[in-house]
Short mmCIF file of C-alpha atoms in Angstrom, two decimals:
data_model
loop_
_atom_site.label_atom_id
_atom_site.label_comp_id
_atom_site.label_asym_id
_atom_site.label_seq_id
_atom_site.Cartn_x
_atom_site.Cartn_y
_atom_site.Cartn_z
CA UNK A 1 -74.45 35.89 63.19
CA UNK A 2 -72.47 37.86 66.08
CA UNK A 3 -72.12 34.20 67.46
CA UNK A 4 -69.86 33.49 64.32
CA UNK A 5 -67.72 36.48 64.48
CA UNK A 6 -66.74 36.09 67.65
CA UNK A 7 -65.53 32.80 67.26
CA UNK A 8 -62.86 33.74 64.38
CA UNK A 9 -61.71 36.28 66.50
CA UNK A 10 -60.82 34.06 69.13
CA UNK A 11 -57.87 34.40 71.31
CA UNK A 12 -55.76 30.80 71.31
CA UNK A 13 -53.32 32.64 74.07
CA UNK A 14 -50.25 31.34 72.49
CA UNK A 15 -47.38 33.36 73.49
CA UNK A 16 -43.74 33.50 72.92
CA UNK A 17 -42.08 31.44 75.91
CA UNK A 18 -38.25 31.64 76.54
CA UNK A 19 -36.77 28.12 77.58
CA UNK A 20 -40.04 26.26 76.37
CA UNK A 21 -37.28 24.23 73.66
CA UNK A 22 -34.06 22.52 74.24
CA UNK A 23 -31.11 24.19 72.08
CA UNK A 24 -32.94 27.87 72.16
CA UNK A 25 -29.32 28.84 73.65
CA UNK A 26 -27.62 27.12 71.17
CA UNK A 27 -29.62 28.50 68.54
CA UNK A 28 -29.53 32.03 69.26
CA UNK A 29 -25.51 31.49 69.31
CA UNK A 30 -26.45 30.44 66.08
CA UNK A 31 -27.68 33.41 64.74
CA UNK A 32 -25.62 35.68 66.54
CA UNK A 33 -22.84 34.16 65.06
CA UNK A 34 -24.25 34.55 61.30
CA UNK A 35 -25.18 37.82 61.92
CA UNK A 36 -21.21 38.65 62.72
CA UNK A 37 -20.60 36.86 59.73
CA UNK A 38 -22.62 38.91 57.59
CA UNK A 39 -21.10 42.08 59.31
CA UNK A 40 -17.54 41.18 58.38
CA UNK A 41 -19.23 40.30 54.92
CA UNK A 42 -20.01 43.84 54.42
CA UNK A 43 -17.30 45.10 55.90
CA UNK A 44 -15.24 43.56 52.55
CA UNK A 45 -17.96 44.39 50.22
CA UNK A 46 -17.74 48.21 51.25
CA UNK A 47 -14.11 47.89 50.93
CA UNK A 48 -14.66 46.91 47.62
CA UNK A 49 -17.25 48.75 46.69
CA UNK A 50 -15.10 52.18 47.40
CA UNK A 51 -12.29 51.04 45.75
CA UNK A 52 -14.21 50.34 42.48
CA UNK A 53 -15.90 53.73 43.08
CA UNK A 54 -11.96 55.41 43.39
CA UNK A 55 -10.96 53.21 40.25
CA UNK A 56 -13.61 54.17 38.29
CA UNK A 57 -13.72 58.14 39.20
CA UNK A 58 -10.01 58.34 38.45
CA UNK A 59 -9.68 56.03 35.10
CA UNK A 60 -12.86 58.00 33.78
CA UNK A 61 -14.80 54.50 33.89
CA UNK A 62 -17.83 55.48 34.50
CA UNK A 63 -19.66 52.34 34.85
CA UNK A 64 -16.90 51.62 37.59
CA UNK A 65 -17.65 54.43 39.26
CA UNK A 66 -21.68 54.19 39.30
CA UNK A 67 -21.12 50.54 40.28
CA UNK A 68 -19.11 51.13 43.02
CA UNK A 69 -21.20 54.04 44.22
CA UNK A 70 -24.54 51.46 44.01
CA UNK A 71 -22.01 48.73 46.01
CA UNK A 72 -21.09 51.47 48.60
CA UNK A 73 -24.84 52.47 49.10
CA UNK A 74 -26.06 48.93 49.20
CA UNK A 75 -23.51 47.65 51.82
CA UNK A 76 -24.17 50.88 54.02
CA UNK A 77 -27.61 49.24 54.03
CA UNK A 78 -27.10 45.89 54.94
CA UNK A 79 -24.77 46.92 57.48
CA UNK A 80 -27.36 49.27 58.80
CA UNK A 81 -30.23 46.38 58.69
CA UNK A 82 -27.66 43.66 60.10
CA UNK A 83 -27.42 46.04 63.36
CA UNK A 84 -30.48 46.83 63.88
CA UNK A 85 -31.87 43.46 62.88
CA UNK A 86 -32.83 42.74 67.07
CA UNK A 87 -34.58 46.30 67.22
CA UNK A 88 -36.50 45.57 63.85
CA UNK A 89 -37.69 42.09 64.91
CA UNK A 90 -38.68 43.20 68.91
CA UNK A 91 -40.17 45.98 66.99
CA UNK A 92 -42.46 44.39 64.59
CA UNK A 93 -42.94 41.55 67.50
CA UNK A 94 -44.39 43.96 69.76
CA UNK A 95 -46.65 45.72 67.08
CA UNK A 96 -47.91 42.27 66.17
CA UNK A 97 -48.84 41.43 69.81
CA UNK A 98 -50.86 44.53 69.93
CA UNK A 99 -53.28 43.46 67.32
CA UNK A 100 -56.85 41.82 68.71
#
């Protein structure tokens, strides 16, 4: 019975490996690229989203306002996620390598 346990919890030893595909550069341009994409994104939706919030606080819409204080809040968040997005990944990485 111990026998069988110990085979599902064997180790493959597959790790990570920099340089082990061709392109790896070209694909981390890649996603550096869309993640300055998505930055500038945000930057515009924020813009947005305050104005709304200023349009609607000083017509006395306030759906306009609420809206443009959930737009505000929601691109603070994505801009917050889309620069930490390398911390979060190497973070959860090296939690995940940690498990046995």
């Amino acid at each position: 019975m111990y026998e069988h346990v110990r085979y599902l919890a064997y180790d493959p030893g597959v790790t990570p490996q920099e340089g082990g595909l061709p392109g790896l550069d070209v694909l981390k341009n890649v996603m550096g690229s869309i993640n300055l994409f998505g930055i500038v994104a945000v930057v515009g939706a924020l813009a947005v989203s305050l104005l709304v919030w200023a349009w609607g606080h000083h017509s006395g819409g306030h759906q306009a306002e609420a809206n443009g204080k959930k737009g505000t809040v929601v691109a603070a968040a994505c801009a917050l996620l889309l620069g930490a997005a390398n911390g979060i990944v190497a973070f959860f990485s090296g939690i995940g390598s940690q498990v046995h």
